[in-house]
Coordinates of C-alpha atoms and ligand atoms in Angstrom, one line a residue:
X1 CA -40.2 -21.8 -33.0
X2 CA -41.6 -18.2 -33.0
X3 CA -43.1 -17.1 -36.3
X4 CA -42.6 -13.5 -37.4
X5 CA -44.7 -11.5 -39.9
X6 CA -42.9 -11.9 -43.2
X7 CA -43.2 -9.8 -46.4
X8 CA -42.0 -11.6 -49.5
X9 CA -40.3 -14.2 -47.3
X10 CA -38.4 -11.6 -45.3
X11 CA -39.1 -11.4 -41.6
X12 CA -40.2 -8.1 -40.3
X13 CA -38.5 -7.5 -36.9
X14 CA -40.9 -6.0 -34.3
X15 CA -40.1 -5.5 -30.6
X16 CA -43.3 -7.2 -29.6
X17 CA -42.3 -10.4 -31.4
X18 CA -38.8 -10.4 -29.9
X19 CA -40.3 -9.9 -26.4
X20 CA -42.7 -12.8 -26.9
X21 CA -39.9 -15.0 -28.3
X22 CA -37.9 -14.5 -25.1
X23 CA -41.0 -14.9 -22.9
X24 CA -41.4 -18.3 -24.5
X25 CA -37.8 -19.2 -23.6
X26 CA -36.4 -19.1 -27.1
X27 CA -32.9 -18.0 -28.0
X28 CA -32.6 -14.5 -29.6
X29 CA -30.3 -14.1 -32.6
X30 CA -27.8 -11.4 -33.4
X31 CA -30.2 -9.4 -35.5
X32 CA -32.9 -9.4 -32.8
X33 CA -30.5 -8.3 -30.1
X34 CA -29.1 -5.6 -32.3
X35 CA -32.6 -4.4 -33.2
X36 CA -33.6 -4.1 -29.6
X37 CA -30.4 -2.5 -28.2
X38 CA -29.7 -0.2 -31.1
X39 CA -33.3 0.8 -31.3
X40 CA -33.4 1.5 -27.6
X41 CA -30.4 3.7 -27.7
X42 CA -31.8 5.7 -30.6
X43 CA -35.1 6.1 -28.8
X44 CA -37.0 4.0 -31.3
X45 CA -37.9 1.3 -28.8
X46 CA -39.8 2.8 -25.8
X47 CA -39.0 2.0 -22.1
X48 CA -42.1 -0.1 -21.7
X49 CA -41.0 -2.6 -24.4
X50 CA -37.4 -2.7 -23.3
X51 CA -38.5 -3.3 -19.7
X52 CA -40.7 -6.1 -20.8
X53 CA -37.8 -7.7 -22.7
X54 CA -35.5 -7.3 -19.6
X55 CA -38.1 -9.0 -17.4
X56 CA -38.4 -11.9 -19.9
X57 CA -34.6 -12.2 -19.8
X58 CA -34.6 -12.2 -16.0
X59 CA -37.1 -15.0 -16.0
X60 CA -35.8 -17.1 -19.0
X61 CA -32.1 -16.2 -19.1
X62 CA -29.6 -15.6 -21.9
X63 CA -27.4 -18.4 -23.2
X64 CA -23.7 -17.8 -23.7
X65 CA -24.0 -16.6 -27.3
X66 CA -26.8 -14.2 -26.4
X67 CA -24.7 -12.8 -23.5
X68 CA -21.8 -12.2 -25.9
X69 CA -24.1 -10.6 -28.4
X70 CA -25.6 -8.3 -25.7
X71 CA -22.1 -7.4 -24.7
X72 CA -20.9 -6.6 -28.2
X73 CA -24.0 -4.5 -28.9
X74 CA -23.4 -2.4 -25.8
X75 CA -19.7 -2.1 -26.5
X76 CA -20.5 -0.9 -30.1
X77 CA -22.9 1.7 -28.8
X78 CA -20.1 4.0 -27.6
X79 CA -16.4 4.9 -27.8
X80 CA -13.7 2.3 -27.1
X81 CA -10.3 3.2 -25.6
X82 CA -7.5 2.4 -28.0
X83 CA -4.5 1.4 -26.1
X84 CA -2.5 0.2 -29.1
X85 CA -0.1 3.1 -29.0
X86 CA 1.1 1.9 -25.5
X87 CA 4.1 -0.4 -25.6
X88 CA 3.8 -3.5 -23.5
X89 CA 0.8 -5.4 -22.1
X90 CA -2.1 -3.6 -20.6
X91 CA -3.9 -5.5 -17.9
X92 CA -7.0 -4.6 -16.0
X93 CA -8.6 -5.7 -12.8
X94 CA -12.2 -5.4 -11.9
X95 CA -14.0 -6.0 -8.6
X96 CA -17.7 -6.7 -8.5
X97 CA -17.8 -4.5 -5.4
X98 CA -17.6 -4.9 -1.7
X99 CA -17.0 -3.3 1.7
X100 CA -13.5 -1.9 2.4
X101 CA -12.3 -2.9 -1.0
X102 CA -9.2 -0.9 -1.6
X103 CA -7.5 -3.6 -3.6
X104 CA -6.9 -1.5 -6.7
X105 CA -4.8 1.0 -4.7
X106 CA -2.4 -1.8 -3.8
X107 CA -2.6 -4.1 -6.9
X108 CA -2.2 -1.4 -9.6
X109 CA 1.1 0.0 -8.2
X110 CA 2.5 -3.5 -7.7
X111 CA 1.6 -4.6 -11.2
X112 CA 3.0 -1.4 -12.7
X113 CA 6.2 -1.8 -10.8
X114 CA 6.5 -5.3 -12.4
X115 CA 6.5 -3.6 -15.8
X116 CA 3.0 -4.2 -16.9
X117 CA 0.7 -1.3 -17.9
X118 CA -2.3 -0.2 -15.9
X119 CA -4.6 2.0 -17.8
X120 CA -7.6 2.0 -15.5
X121 CA -10.9 3.7 -15.5
X122 CA -12.6 3.4 -12.1
X123 CA -15.9 4.3 -10.7
X124 CA -17.5 6.1 -7.7
X125 CA -19.2 4.4 -4.8
X126 CA -22.9 4.0 -4.5
X127 CA -24.8 2.6 -1.5
X128 CA -22.8 0.3 0.7
X129 CA -19.9 -0.2 -1.6
X130 CA -17.1 2.4 -1.9
X131 CA -15.5 3.5 -5.2
X132 CA -11.8 3.8 -6.0
X133 CA -12.2 7.4 -7.4
X134 CA -13.7 8.6 -4.1
X135 CA -10.8 7.0 -2.2
X136 CA -8.2 8.6 -4.4
X137 CA -9.9 12.0 -4.1
X138 CA -9.2 11.9 -0.3
X139 CA -5.6 12.6 -1.3
X140 CA -5.3 16.4 -1.2
X141 CA -5.2 17.7 -4.8
X142 CA -5.6 14.3 -6.6
X143 CA -7.2 14.8 -10.0
X144 CA -9.3 12.0 -11.5
X145 CA -10.6 14.1 -14.4
X146 CA -8.0 13.3 -17.1
X147 CA -8.5 13.7 -20.8
X148 CA -8.0 10.6 -23.1
X149 CA -4.9 12.2 -24.5
X150 CA -3.3 12.8 -21.1
X151 CA -4.5 9.4 -19.8
X152 CA -2.5 7.6 -22.6
X153 CA 0.5 9.9 -22.1
X154 CA 0.6 9.1 -18.4
X155 CA 0.4 5.3 -19.0
X156 CA 3.2 5.6 -21.6
X157 CA 5.4 7.6 -19.3
X158 CA 4.9 6.0 -15.9
X159 CA 3.0 2.8 -16.6
X160 CA 0.0 3.6 -14.4
X161 CA -3.1 5.8 -14.4
X162 CA -6.3 5.4 -12.4
X163 CA -8.9 7.9 -13.6
X164 CA -12.6 8.6 -14.1
X165 CA -14.2 7.6 -17.4
X166 CA -12.4 9.6 -20.2
X167 CA -14.7 8.8 -23.0
X168 CA -18.4 8.1 -23.7
X169 CA -18.2 4.4 -23.3
X170 CA -21.1 2.0 -23.4
X171 CA -24.0 4.5 -23.5
X172 CA -26.4 1.6 -24.1
X173 CA -25.4 0.0 -20.8
X174 CA -25.9 3.4 -19.0
X175 CA -29.4 3.7 -20.4
X176 CA -30.3 0.0 -19.8
X177 CA -28.8 0.0 -16.3
X178 CA -30.9 3.0 -15.3
X179 CA -34.0 1.2 -16.6
X180 CA -33.1 -2.1 -14.9
X181 CA -32.6 -0.2 -11.6
X182 CA -36.2 0.9 -11.5
X183 CA -37.9 -2.2 -13.1
X184 CA -36.6 -4.9 -10.8
X185 CA -34.4 -6.4 -13.6
X186 CA -30.9 -6.0 -12.2
X187 CA -30.6 -9.6 -10.9
X188 CA -29.9 -11.5 -14.1
X189 CA -26.6 -13.2 -14.6
X190 CA -26.6 -12.6 -18.3
X191 CA -27.5 -8.9 -17.9
X192 CA -24.9 -8.3 -15.1
X193 CA -22.2 -10.2 -17.0
X194 CA -22.8 -8.3 -20.3
X195 CA -23.1 -5.0 -18.5
X196 CA -19.8 -5.4 -16.6
X197 CA -17.9 -7.0 -19.6
X198 CA -19.0 -4.4 -22.1
X199 CA -17.4 -1.7 -20.0
X200 CA -14.2 -3.8 -19.4
X201 CA -13.8 -4.5 -23.1
X202 CA -14.4 -0.8 -24.0
X203 CA -11.6 0.1 -21.6
X204 CA -9.2 -1.6 -24.0
X205 CA -7.0 -3.9 -21.8
X206 CA -5.5 -7.0 -23.4
X207 CA -6.0 -9.1 -20.2
X208 CA -8.6 -8.9 -17.5
X209 CA -8.6 -10.2 -13.9
X210 CA -12.1 -10.3 -12.4
X211 CA -12.4 -10.3 -8.6
X212 CA -15.9 -11.7 -8.0
X213 CA -16.9 -11.0 -4.4
X214 CA -19.1 -13.5 -2.6
X215 CA -21.1 -13.1 0.6
X216 CA -23.2 -10.8 2.7
X217 CA -21.4 -7.6 1.5
X218 CA -21.4 -8.6 -2.2
X219 CA -23.8 -8.7 -5.1
X220 CA -23.5 -12.5 -5.2
X221 CA -24.5 -14.0 -1.8
X222 CA -23.6 -17.6 -2.5
X223 CA -20.5 -19.3 -4.0
X224 CA -22.8 -21.1 -6.5
X225 CA -24.2 -17.8 -7.8
X226 CA -20.8 -16.2 -7.9
X227 CA -19.4 -19.1 -9.9
X228 CA -22.2 -18.8 -12.5
X229 CA -21.5 -15.1 -12.9
X230 CA -17.7 -15.6 -13.0
X231 CA -18.1 -18.3 -15.7
X232 CA -20.3 -16.1 -17.8
X233 CA -17.9 -13.1 -17.6
X234 CA -14.8 -15.2 -18.3
X235 CA -16.6 -16.8 -21.3
X236 CA -17.5 -13.4 -22.7
X237 CA -14.0 -12.0 -22.2
X238 CA -12.3 -15.0 -23.8
X239 CA -14.7 -15.1 -26.8
X240 CA -14.0 -11.4 -27.4
X241 CA -10.3 -12.1 -27.6
X242 CA -9.2 -10.9 -24.1
X243 CA -7.5 -13.3 -21.8
X244 CA -9.9 -13.3 -18.8
X245 CA -9.7 -15.1 -15.5
X246 CA -12.0 -14.7 -12.4
X247 CA -11.2 -15.2 -8.8
X248 CA -14.0 -15.8 -6.2
X249 CA -13.1 -14.0 -3.0
X250 CA -14.7 -13.7 0.4
X251 CA -17.0 -10.7 1.2
X252 CA -18.6 -12.2 4.3
X253 CA -16.6 -9.8 6.4
X254 CA -15.1 -6.4 5.4
X255 CA -11.9 -6.5 3.5
X256 CA -8.9 -5.5 5.7
X257 CA -9.6 -3.1 8.6
X258 CA -10.7 0.2 7.1
X259 CA -14.0 1.2 5.5
X260 CA -14.1 4.8 4.4
X261 CA -12.1 6.8 2.0
X262 CA -8.9 8.3 3.5
X263 CA -8.8 5.4 6.1
X264 CA -8.7 3.0 3.1
X265 CA -6.0 4.9 1.3
X266 CA -3.9 4.8 4.5
X267 CA -4.4 1.1 4.8
X268 CA -3.4 0.6 1.2
X269 CA -0.2 2.6 1.7
X270 CA 0.5 0.5 4.8
X271 CA 0.0 -2.6 2.8
X272 CA 2.5 -1.4 0.1
X273 CA 4.9 -0.7 3.0
X274 CA 4.5 -4.4 3.9
X275 CA 2.4 -3.8 7.1
X276 CA -1.0 -4.7 5.8
X277 CA -3.8 -6.8 7.3
X278 CA -2.9 -10.5 6.7
X279 CA -6.0 -11.5 4.7
X280 CA -6.0 -8.3 2.6
X281 CA -2.3 -8.7 1.9
X282 CA -3.0 -12.3 0.8
X283 CA -5.7 -11.2 -1.5
X284 CA -3.5 -8.5 -3.1
X285 CA -0.7 -11.0 -3.6
X286 CA -3.1 -13.6 -5.2
X287 CA -4.6 -11.1 -7.5
X288 CA -1.2 -9.8 -8.6
X289 CA 0.1 -13.3 -9.1
X290 CA -2.9 -14.1 -11.3
X291 CA -2.4 -10.9 -13.3
X292 CA 1.3 -11.8 -13.9
X293 CA 0.3 -15.3 -14.9
X294 CA -2.4 -14.4 -17.4
X295 CA 0.0 -11.9 -19.1
X296 CA 2.7 -14.6 -19.3
X297 CA 5.0 -12.3 -17.3
X298 CA 6.2 -15.2 -15.1
X299 CA 6.6 -18.9 -15.5
X300 CA 4.6 -20.0 -12.4
X301 CA 2.9 -18.8 -9.3
X302 CA 6.1 -19.2 -7.1
X303 CA 8.0 -16.9 -9.4
X304 CA 5.1 -14.4 -9.3
X305 CA 4.9 -14.3 -5.5
X306 CA 8.7 -13.8 -5.3
X307 CA 8.5 -10.9 -7.8
X308 CA 5.6 -9.3 -5.8
X309 CA 7.5 -9.7 -2.5
X310 CA 10.6 -8.1 -4.1
X311 CA 8.6 -5.1 -5.4
X312 CA 7.1 -4.5 -2.0
X313 CA 10.3 -5.0 0.0
X314 CA 12.4 -2.8 -2.3
X315 CA 9.8 0.0 -2.1
X316 CA 9.3 0.0 -5.9
X317 CA 5.6 -0.6 -5.6
X318 CA 5.1 2.2 -3.2
X319 CA 7.2 4.5 -5.5
X320 CA 4.8 3.7 -8.3
X321 CA 1.9 4.9 -6.2
X322 CA 3.9 8.1 -5.4
X323 CA 4.6 8.6 -9.1
X324 CA 0.9 8.3 -9.9
X325 CA -0.1 10.7 -7.1
X326 CA 2.4 13.3 -8.4
X327 CA 1.3 12.9 -12.0
X328 CA -2.3 13.4 -11.0
X329 CA -1.5 16.5 -9.0
X330 CA -2.0 14.9 -5.5
X331 CA 0.2 15.6 -2.6
X332 CA 2.7 12.7 -2.5
X333 CA 3.8 13.7 1.1
X334 CA 0.6 11.9 2.4
X335 CA 2.6 8.6 1.9
X336 CA 5.0 9.6 4.7
X337 CA 2.7 11.8 6.7
X338 CA -0.9 10.6 7.3
X339 CA -1.7 13.8 9.2
X340 CA -2.0 15.5 5.8
X341 CA -5.3 13.7 5.1
X342 CA -8.4 15.6 6.3
X343 CA -9.1 14.7 9.9
X344 CA -12.4 13.8 11.5
X345 CA -13.5 15.3 14.8
X346 CA -13.5 12.2 16.9
X347 CA -13.0 8.5 17.2
X348 CA -15.5 6.4 19.1
X349 CA -14.9 2.8 20.3
X350 CA -17.6 0.1 19.8
X351 CA -17.1 -2.6 22.4
X352 CA -18.2 -6.2 22.8
X353 CA -21.1 -6.7 25.3
X354 CA -20.2 -10.3 26.1
X355 CA -17.5 -12.9 25.9
X356 CA -17.4 -15.4 23.0
X357 CA -16.4 -15.9 19.4
X358 CA -17.2 -13.6 16.4
X359 CA -19.7 -15.7 14.5
X360 CA -20.7 -13.2 11.8
X361 CA -20.1 -9.7 10.7
X362 CA -23.0 -8.2 8.8
X363 CA -20.9 -6.8 6.1
X364 CA -23.6 -5.1 4.1
X365 CA -24.6 -3.2 7.2
X366 CA -21.0 -2.2 8.0
X367 CA -21.0 -0.6 4.5
X368 CA -24.4 1.1 5.3
X369 CA -23.0 2.4 8.6
X370 CA -20.0 4.0 6.8
X371 CA -22.5 5.5 4.3
X372 CA -24.7 7.1 7.0
X373 CA -21.6 8.6 8.7
X374 CA -21.0 10.3 5.3
X375 CA -18.3 8.1 3.8
X376 CA -20.7 7.0 1.0
X377 CA -23.6 8.3 -1.0
X378 CA -27.2 7.1 -1.2
X379 CA -27.9 8.9 -4.4
X380 CA -25.5 9.6 -7.2
X381 CA -25.2 13.4 -6.6
X382 CA -24.5 13.4 -2.8
X383 CA -21.2 14.8 -1.6
X384 CA -19.1 12.6 0.7
X385 CA -16.9 13.2 3.7
X386 CA -13.5 11.6 3.0
X387 CA -12.4 11.7 6.6
X388 CA -15.1 9.5 8.2
X389 CA -15.5 5.8 8.3
X390 CA -14.9 2.6 10.4
X391 CA -12.0 0.4 11.4
X392 CA -13.0 -3.2 12.1
X393 CA -10.7 -4.6 14.8
X394 CA -11.9 -8.3 14.8
X395 CA -12.4 -11.0 12.2
X396 CA -14.9 -13.9 12.1
X397 CA -13.6 -16.7 14.4
X398 CA -11.7 -14.3 16.8
X399 CA -12.2 -14.8 20.5
X400 CA -13.4 -11.7 22.3
X401 CA -14.1 -10.6 25.9
X402 CA -16.8 -8.2 27.0
X403 CA -15.3 -4.7 26.7
X404 CA -12.9 -5.6 23.9
X405 CA -12.9 -3.1 21.0
X406 CA -14.8 -4.5 18.0
X407 CA -14.5 -1.4 15.9
X408 CA -13.7 2.3 15.8
X409 CA -16.0 4.9 14.3
X410 CA -14.3 7.9 12.8
X411 CA -17.0 10.6 13.0
X412 CA -17.8 14.2 12.3
X413 CA -21.0 13.9 14.3
X414 CA -23.4 13.0 11.5
X415 CA -25.9 10.3 12.6
X416 CA -23.3 9.2 15.1
X417 CA -25.6 7.6 17.7
X418 CA -27.5 5.7 15.0
X419 CA -24.2 4.5 13.5
X420 CA -22.9 3.3 16.9
X421 CA -26.1 1.3 17.5
X422 CA -26.2 -0.1 14.0
X423 CA -22.5 -1.1 14.1
X424 CA -22.8 -2.9 17.4
X425 CA -25.6 -5.0 15.8
X426 CA -23.3 -5.9 12.9
X427 CA -21.3 -8.3 15.2
X428 CA -22.8 -11.7 16.2
X429 CA -21.0 -13.3 19.1
X430 CA -21.6 -16.9 20.0
X431 CA -20.2 -19.3 22.6
X432 CA -19.0 -22.1 20.2
X433 CA -15.7 -21.8 18.4
X434 CA -16.1 -20.5 14.8
X435 CA -13.9 -21.3 11.8
X436 CA -11.9 -18.5 10.2
X437 CA -12.8 -17.6 6.7
X438 CA -10.5 -18.2 3.7
X439 CA -10.1 -15.1 1.5
X440 CA -9.7 -17.0 -1.7
X441 CA -12.7 -19.2 -2.5
X442 CA -12.0 -20.3 -6.0
X443 CA -10.8 -19.5 -9.5
X444 CA -12.5 -19.6 -12.9
X445 CA -10.4 -19.8 -16.0
Ligands
URA501 N1 -22.4 -3.7 -12.1 C1 -22.5 -3.3 -13.4 O1 -21.7 -2.6 -13.9 N2 -23.6 -3.8 -14.1 C2 -24.5 -4.6 -13.5 O2 -25.4 -5.0 -14.2 C3 -24.4 -4.9 -12.1 C4 -23.3 -4.4 -11.5

């Protein structure tokens, strides 16, 4: 047990003692966690001491109570969105990030058309993963900068809003994440779970569905690691009074066909019209079903799937997307006329060099190719080109012949040759049959 300096029997908290305590693998209490996080936000704890604590946490971990305490401290450091004036159940969905992940654009309108409320603050893309806000901004005129007041008004009136951050939420996480990024301390389950959950809790939803991506294109490369992260986040959410469930889903190949902003919006619209890629459609159905179940909106999964099918077939889900686009000043005509999206200059085919089966698609690198074409950003302040990207035309397990199209590159000429070479290398073709991937890998409740 670590001994503090005490004056008249009262322990004097010092950052150095807390760092040593964690270094020795002991459990930190609420006061110690508050002392470090609150002190760091106020500038009383310097970067070098916080970095040292973060490294000790990476090496020794945080138990479940410590993770919850970390989350609550970060949550309390900023504003929290108060959704209590909205009638009905507010439900949120969060993906840990992947390549071609346009799920929110499909799931949010379906769920809103089922009568639940979607008050969603999304993020921008960085590195190989795309961001929902960038995708939405590929719709001409679409506004993601909405005030808190207008955000609430929109959700009350039409049941759906997907916007940029409207308030100063979790400043402690912002400061800590920036430090973790440059001190090799991002990869800690406890730190990742508390970082993500502090933002989710601050966003105010009553129920939260987490889509934890697993595989080459995801943060978590193995199902075991993904399960540990999912369990940690579900435990934090439920301890904090929000019904939270996590799904583990495949990111060992890009999601659906499109990677790149307007291409992904078009794919999402096609999916809402009932013409989506099979795996992607399954994922959206499964996520929606789980959201309906955790909010007690349906009795069972069968009823959930029937309701989702009905909302797609009747066009009500697509109409919800249209309502949101109109409310946020975008051009709703894009739904019926894809030529209204900004066009790229040319489309280049990437073809298989030999016969065989698709063994692997290096998903992280597919994301990187989209980024170098201009669809994503390497640093936070870069501008992006909404019209460029990739369409993947094959899946793992597909049989191909030399000359078959593996992918299409939508280009405006930026680093095009490099992109073609890199993309070709993303596809591994072998002679033996290869099993297809399941999109849903598990669920953590
Ligand atoms: N995403 C977050 O928001 N936080 C992390 O720590 C990692 C990924």
